[in-house]
Coordinates of C-alpha atoms and ligand atoms in Angstrom, one line a residue:
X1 CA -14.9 20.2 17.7
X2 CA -15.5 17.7 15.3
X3 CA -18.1 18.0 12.2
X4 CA -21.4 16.6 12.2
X5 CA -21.5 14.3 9.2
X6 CA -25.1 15.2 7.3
X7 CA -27.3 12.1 6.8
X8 CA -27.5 13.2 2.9
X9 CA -25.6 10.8 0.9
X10 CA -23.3 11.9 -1.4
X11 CA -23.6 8.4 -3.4
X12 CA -24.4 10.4 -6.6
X13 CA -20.3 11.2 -6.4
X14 CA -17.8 8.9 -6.9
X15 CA -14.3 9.0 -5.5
X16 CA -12.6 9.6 -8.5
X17 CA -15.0 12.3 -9.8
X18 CA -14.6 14.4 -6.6
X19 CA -11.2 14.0 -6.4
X20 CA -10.0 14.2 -10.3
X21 CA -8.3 17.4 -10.1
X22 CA -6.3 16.1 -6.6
X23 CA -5.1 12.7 -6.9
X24 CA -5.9 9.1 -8.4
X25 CA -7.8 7.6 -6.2
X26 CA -6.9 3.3 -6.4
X27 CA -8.0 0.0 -4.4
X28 CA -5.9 -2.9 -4.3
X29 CA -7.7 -5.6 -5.8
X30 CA -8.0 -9.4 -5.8
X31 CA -9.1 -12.2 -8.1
X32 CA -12.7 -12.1 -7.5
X33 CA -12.6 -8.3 -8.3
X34 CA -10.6 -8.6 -11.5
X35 CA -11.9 -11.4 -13.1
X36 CA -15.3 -10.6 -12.2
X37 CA -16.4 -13.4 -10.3
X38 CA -17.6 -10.7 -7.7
X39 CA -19.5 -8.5 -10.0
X40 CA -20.6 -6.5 -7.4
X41 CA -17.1 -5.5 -6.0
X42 CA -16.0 -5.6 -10.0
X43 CA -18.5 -3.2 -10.3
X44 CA -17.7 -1.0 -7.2
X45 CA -14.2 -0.9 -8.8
X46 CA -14.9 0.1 -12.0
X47 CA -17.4 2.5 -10.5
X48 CA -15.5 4.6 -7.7
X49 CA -11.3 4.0 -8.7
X50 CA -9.3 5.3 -11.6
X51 CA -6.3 3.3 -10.1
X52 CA -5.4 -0.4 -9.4
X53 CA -2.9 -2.3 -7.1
X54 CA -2.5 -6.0 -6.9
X55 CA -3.0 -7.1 -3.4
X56 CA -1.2 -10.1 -4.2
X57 CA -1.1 -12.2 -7.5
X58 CA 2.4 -10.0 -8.6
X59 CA 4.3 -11.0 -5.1
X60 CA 7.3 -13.6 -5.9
X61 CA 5.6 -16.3 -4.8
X62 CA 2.9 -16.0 -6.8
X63 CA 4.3 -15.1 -10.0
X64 CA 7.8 -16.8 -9.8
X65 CA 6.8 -20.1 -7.7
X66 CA 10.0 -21.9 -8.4
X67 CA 13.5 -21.6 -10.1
X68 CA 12.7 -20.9 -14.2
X69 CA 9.0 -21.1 -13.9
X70 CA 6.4 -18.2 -13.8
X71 CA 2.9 -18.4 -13.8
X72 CA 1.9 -15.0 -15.2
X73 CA -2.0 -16.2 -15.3
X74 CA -3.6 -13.9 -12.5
X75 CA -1.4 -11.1 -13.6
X76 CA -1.9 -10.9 -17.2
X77 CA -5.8 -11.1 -16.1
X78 CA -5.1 -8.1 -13.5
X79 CA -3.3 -5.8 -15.9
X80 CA -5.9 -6.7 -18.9
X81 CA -8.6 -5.6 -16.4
X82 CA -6.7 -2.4 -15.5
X83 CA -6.2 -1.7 -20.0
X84 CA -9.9 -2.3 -20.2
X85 CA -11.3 -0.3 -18.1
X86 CA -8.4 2.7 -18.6
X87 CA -7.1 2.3 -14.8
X88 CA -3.7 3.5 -13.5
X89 CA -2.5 0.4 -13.2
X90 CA 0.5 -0.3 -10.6
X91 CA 2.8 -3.1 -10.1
X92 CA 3.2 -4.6 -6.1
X93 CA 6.1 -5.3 -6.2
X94 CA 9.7 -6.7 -7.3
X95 CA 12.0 -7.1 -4.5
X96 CA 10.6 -7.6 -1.1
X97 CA 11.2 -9.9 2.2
X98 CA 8.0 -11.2 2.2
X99 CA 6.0 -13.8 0.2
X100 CA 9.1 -14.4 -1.7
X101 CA 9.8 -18.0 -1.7
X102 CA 13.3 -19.4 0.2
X103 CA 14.9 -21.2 -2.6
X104 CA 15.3 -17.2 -4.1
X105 CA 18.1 -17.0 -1.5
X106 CA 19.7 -20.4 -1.1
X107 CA 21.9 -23.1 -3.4
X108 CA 20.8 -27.0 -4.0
X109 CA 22.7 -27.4 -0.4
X110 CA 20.1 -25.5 1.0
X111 CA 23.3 -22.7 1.8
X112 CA 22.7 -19.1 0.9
X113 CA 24.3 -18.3 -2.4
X114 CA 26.9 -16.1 -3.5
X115 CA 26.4 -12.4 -3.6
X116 CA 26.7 -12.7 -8.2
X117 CA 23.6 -15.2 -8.1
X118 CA 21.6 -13.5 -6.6
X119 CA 21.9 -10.2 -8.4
X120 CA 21.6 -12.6 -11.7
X121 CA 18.4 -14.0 -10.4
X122 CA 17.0 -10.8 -9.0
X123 CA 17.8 -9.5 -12.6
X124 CA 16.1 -12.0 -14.2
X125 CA 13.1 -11.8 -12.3
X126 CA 12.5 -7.9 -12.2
X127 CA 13.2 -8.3 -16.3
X128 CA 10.9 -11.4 -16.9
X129 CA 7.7 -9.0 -14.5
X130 CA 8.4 -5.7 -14.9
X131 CA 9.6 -6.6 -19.0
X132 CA 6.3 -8.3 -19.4
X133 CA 4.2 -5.1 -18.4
X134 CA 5.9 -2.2 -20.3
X135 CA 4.4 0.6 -21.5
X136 CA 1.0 -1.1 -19.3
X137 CA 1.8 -0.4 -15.4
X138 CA 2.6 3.1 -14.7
X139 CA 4.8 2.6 -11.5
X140 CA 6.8 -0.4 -9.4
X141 CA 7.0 -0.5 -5.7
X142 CA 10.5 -1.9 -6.6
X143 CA 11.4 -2.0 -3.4
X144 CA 9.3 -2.6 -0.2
X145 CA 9.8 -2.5 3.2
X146 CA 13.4 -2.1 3.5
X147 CA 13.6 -0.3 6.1
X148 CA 13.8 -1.3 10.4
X149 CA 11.9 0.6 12.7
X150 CA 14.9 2.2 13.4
X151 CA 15.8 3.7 10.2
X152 CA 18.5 1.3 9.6
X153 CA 17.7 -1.0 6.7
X154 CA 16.4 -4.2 7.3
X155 CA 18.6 -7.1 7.6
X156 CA 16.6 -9.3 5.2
X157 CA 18.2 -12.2 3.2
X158 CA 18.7 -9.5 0.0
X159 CA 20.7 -7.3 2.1
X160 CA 22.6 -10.2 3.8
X161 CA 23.8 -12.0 0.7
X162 CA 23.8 -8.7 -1.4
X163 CA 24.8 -6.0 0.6
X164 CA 22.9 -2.5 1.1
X165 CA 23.3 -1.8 -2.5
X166 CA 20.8 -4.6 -3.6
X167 CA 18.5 -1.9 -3.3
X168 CA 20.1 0.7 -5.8
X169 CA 20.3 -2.8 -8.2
X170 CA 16.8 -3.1 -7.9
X171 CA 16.3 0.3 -9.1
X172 CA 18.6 -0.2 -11.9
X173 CA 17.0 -3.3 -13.1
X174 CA 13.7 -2.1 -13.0
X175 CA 14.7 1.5 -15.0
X176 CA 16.4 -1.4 -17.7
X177 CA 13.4 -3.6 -17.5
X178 CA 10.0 -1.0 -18.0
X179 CA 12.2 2.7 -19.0
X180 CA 9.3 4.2 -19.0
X181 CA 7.4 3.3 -15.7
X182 CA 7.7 4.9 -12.0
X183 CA 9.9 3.8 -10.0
X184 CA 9.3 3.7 -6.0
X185 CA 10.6 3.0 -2.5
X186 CA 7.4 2.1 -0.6
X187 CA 7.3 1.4 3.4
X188 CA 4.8 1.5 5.9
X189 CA 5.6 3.9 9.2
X190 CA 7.1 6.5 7.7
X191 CA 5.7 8.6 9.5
X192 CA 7.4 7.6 12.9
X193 CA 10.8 10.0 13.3
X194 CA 13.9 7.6 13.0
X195 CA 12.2 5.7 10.4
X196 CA 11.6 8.5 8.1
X197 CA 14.9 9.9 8.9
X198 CA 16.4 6.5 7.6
X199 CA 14.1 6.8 4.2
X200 CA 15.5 10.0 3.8
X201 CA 18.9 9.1 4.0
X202 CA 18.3 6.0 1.9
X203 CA 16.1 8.2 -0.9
X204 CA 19.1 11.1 -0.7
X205 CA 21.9 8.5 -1.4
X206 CA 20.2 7.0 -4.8
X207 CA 19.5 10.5 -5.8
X208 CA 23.7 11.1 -5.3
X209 CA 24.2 8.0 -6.8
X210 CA 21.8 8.5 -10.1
X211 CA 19.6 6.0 -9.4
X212 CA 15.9 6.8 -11.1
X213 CA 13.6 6.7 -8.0
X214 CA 10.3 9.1 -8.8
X215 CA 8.3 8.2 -5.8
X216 CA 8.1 7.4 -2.2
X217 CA 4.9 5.4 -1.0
X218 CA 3.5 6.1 2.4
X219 CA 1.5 2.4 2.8
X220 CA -1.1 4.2 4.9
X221 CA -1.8 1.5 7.4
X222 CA -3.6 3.4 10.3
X223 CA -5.3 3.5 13.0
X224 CA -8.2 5.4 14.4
X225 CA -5.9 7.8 16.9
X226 CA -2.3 6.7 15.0
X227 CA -0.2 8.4 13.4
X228 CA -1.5 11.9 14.3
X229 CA -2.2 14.3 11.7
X230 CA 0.7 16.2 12.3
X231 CA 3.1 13.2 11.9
X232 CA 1.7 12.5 8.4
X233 CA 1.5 16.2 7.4
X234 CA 5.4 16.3 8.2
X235 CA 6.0 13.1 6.5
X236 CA 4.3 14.0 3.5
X237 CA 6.8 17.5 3.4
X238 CA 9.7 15.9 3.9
X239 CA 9.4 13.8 0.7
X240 CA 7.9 15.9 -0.9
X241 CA 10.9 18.0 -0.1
X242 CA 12.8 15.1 -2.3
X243 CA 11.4 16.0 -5.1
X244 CA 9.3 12.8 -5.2
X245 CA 5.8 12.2 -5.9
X246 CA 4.6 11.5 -2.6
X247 CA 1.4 8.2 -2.7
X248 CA -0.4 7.0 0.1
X249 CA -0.4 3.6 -0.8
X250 CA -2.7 1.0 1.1
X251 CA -4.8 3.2 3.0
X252 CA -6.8 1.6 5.7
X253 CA -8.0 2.4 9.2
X254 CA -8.3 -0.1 11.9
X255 CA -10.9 0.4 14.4
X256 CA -10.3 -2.8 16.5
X257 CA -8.2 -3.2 19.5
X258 CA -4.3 -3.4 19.1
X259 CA -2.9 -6.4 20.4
X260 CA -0.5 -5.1 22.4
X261 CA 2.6 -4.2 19.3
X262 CA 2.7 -0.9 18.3
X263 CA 1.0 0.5 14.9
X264 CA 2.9 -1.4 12.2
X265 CA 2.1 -3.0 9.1
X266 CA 4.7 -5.6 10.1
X267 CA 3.6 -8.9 8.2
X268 CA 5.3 -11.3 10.4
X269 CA 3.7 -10.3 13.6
X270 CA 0.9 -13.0 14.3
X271 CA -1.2 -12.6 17.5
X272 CA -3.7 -15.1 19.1
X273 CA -7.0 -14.5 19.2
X274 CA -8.2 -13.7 22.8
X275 CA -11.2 -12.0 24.6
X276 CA -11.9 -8.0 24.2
X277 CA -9.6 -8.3 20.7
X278 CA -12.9 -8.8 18.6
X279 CA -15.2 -6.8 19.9
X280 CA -17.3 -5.8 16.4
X281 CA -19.0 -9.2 15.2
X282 CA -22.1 -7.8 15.5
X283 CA -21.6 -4.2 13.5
X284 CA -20.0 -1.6 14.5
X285 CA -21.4 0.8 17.2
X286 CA -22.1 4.1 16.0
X287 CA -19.7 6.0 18.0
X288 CA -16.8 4.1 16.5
X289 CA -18.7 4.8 12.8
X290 CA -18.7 7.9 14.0
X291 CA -15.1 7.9 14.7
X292 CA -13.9 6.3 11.7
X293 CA -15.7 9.0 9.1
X294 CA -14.2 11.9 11.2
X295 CA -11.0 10.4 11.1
X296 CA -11.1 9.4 7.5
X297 CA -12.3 13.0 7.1
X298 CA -9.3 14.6 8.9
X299 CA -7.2 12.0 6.6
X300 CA -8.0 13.5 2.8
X301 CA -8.3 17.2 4.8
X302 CA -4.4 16.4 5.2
X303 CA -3.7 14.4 1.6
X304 CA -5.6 17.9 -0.3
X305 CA -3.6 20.2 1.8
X306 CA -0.5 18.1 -0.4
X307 CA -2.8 17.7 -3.7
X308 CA 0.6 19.2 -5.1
X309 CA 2.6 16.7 -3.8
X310 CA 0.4 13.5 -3.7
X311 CA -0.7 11.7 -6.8
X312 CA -2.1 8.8 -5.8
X313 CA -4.2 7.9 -3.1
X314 CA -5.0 4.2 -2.8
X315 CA -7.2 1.9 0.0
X316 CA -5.4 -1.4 0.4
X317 CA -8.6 -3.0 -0.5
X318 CA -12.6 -2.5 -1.9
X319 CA -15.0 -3.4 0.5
X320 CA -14.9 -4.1 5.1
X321 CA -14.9 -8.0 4.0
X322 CA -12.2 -8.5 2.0
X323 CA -9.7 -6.4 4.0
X324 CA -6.4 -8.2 5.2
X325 CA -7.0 -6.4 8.3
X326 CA -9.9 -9.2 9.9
X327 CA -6.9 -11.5 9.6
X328 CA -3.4 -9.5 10.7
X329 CA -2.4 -9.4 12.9
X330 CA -5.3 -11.5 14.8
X331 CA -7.0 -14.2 12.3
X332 CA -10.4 -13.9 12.0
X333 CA -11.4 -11.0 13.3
X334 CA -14.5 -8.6 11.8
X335 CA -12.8 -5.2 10.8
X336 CA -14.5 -2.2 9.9
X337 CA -11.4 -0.4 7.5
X338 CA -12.6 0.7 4.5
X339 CA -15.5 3.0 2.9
X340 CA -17.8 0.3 1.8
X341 CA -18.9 -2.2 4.0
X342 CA -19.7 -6.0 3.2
X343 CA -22.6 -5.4 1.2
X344 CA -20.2 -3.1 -1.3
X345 CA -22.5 -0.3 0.5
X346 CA -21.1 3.1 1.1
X347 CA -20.4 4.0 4.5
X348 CA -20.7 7.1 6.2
X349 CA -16.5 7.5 6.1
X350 CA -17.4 7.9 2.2
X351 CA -19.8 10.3 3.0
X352 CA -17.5 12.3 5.3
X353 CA -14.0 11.7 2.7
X354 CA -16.7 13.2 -0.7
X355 CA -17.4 15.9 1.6
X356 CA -13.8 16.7 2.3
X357 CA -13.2 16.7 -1.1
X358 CA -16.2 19.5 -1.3
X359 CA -14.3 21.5 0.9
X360 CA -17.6 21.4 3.3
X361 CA -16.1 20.0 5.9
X362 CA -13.6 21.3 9.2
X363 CA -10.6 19.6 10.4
X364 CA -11.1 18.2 13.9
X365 CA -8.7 20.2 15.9
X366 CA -7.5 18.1 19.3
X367 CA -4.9 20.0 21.6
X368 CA -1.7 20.5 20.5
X369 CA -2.4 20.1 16.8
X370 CA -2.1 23.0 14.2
X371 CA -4.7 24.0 11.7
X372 CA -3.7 22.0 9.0
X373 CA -7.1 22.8 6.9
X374 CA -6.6 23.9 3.5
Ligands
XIL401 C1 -0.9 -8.2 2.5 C2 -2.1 -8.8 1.7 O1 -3.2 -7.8 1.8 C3 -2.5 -10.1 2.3 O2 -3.6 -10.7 1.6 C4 -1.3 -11.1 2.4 O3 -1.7 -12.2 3.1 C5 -0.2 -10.4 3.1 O4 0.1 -9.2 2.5 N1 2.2 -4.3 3.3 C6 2.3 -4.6 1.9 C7 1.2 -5.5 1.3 O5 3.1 -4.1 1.2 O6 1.7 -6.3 0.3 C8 0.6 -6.4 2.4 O7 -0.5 -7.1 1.8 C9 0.2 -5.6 3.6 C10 1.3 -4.9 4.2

């Protein structure tokens, strides 16, 4: 049976208020947001979030353009808005395969270099971003996505030219760089079983090895029926289970039609746009807003249950308009993943997530499923 969300709004709440003895609760943020050229969404942020993430201006490319030369200009304006307005503020992320430029990997011959360069330059890098930040961002994603679908790791240019310890190096660098920040491994799918089984195994043999790793992030990228409950209930055990803080890290739920892959948060997968894949342009039916509160509902029912274990919940993004989500992996689609809509309006999935955290509402049971309510 599912719950009957109440018309009431909660809007007198905020999300951090209601969940301050639980978790932080953080958005991933953009320009606009952070230098205030949206005061509405700067607003919003400032309003309803204790934590920040950087959707993008910390990525490689952005920060680190070309060999010797960083431009630090979005960044330092992220992290001063995160001091100002006393936000959790995290750092996404040093090494990753993704929007990290080519000439990273490769000589003035264009050939991949030698195994020594490349651990000098991802030293240098990791010291020049996370060294710049000390003692300002509480925890790195140091390492993201480095895992295959599979559980094996990824067979990305760093593990290529490095080997599969350019992930402990990471970790090293970073604990040299920032001694004081948290330090995490963050992936998306981790709920699926060979996957997880592969972080494991990768999280164990840092641990043997004395590698400083404090967290795992769970990115959170979901649909309305995937993973089920009980797959992110387990996954959030088993690291827990690790002894890591266990984040959910760029929470979002996508209500539109899958084109066809199956639920990833796999950057590189690109589909055309075709008929029945943007169904939404005109608002979203109420059913499906229906759907998406009750599902965001059952969501934070699941993330209190592990209040213990969870310290951070963030929304990769603030409001329906800005989320990468009406762009990947179809371009210019009208997505519906968030709690506020376009206007920065509070939708009835914030309604439904305050009242979780009121302990008012019921997990939706479906066949098969445990009761998992706190
Ligand atoms: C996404 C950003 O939201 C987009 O703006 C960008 O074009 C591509 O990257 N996993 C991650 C995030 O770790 O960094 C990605 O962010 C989404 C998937």
């Amino acid at each position: 049976m599912g719950i009957v969300l109440a018309t009431a709004s909660c809007a007198q709440t905020t999300l951090k208020e209601a969940f301050k003895n639980d978790f932080l609760i953080g958005a991933a943020v953009s320009p606009a947001q952070f230098c205030e050229s949206n005061q509405v969404e700067a607003a919003l942020v400032k309003a309803q979030f204790n934590s920040i993430s950087p959707e993008n201006v910390m990525k490689w490319e952005v920060i680190h353009p070309e060999p010797g030369q960083y431009d630090f200009a979005l960044a330092d304006r992220y992290v001063e808005f995160g001091v100002t307005n006393q936000l959790a503020i995290i750092g996404h992320n040093l090494i990753w395969h993704s929007q990290t430029p080519d000439w990273v990997f490769r000589d003035a011959k264009s050939n991949y270099v030698d195994r020594d360069t490349l651990l000098a330059r991802m030293r240098e890098h990791i010291f020049a971003v996370a060294g710049r930040y000390r003692g300002k961002i509480i925890g790195w994603d140091v390492v993201n996505e480095a895992l295959a679908d599979n559980g094996t790791l990824r067979d990305s240019p760093w593990r290529k030219i490095i080997g599969d310890d350019y992930i402990a190096k990471a970790f090293e660098f970073a604990h040299e760089a920032d001694p004081q920040a948290e330090l995490y491994y963050n992936d998306f799918s981790l709920e699926n079983e060979p996957k997880q089984a592969g972080a494991v195994a990768l999280i164990k043999n840092l641990q043997a090895a004395g590698v400083k790793i404090c967290g795992v992030g769970l990115q959170g990228h979901y649909s309305l029926e995937k993973p089920t409950l009980q797959k992110i209930d387990k996954a959030i055990s088993t690291f827990a289970k690790l002894g890591l803080k266990v984040m959910v890290t760029e929470l979002d739920v996508n209500v539109l039609p899958s084109p066809g892959h199956a639920l990833s948060a796999e950057v590189s997968e690109r589909y055309r746009m075709s008929a029945g894949l943007n169904p939404y342009t005109n608002g979203l039916p109420a059913d499906v807003q229906q759907q998406l509160a009750q599902r965001y509902a059952d969501l934070f029912s699941i993330f209190l249950k592990h209040r213990v274990s969870i310290s951070r919940v963030t929304f990769w993004g603030v409001t329906d308009g800005n989320s990468w989500l009406n762009d990947w992996p179809v371009q210019g689609r009208t997505n519906y993943p968030l709690l506020f809509n376009r206007e920065s309006k509070p939708k009835p999935a914030f309604d439904a997530v305050l009242k979780t955290a009121q302990g008012k509402t019921a997990i939706k049971l479906s066949a098969g499923e445990s009761a998992l309510a706190r």
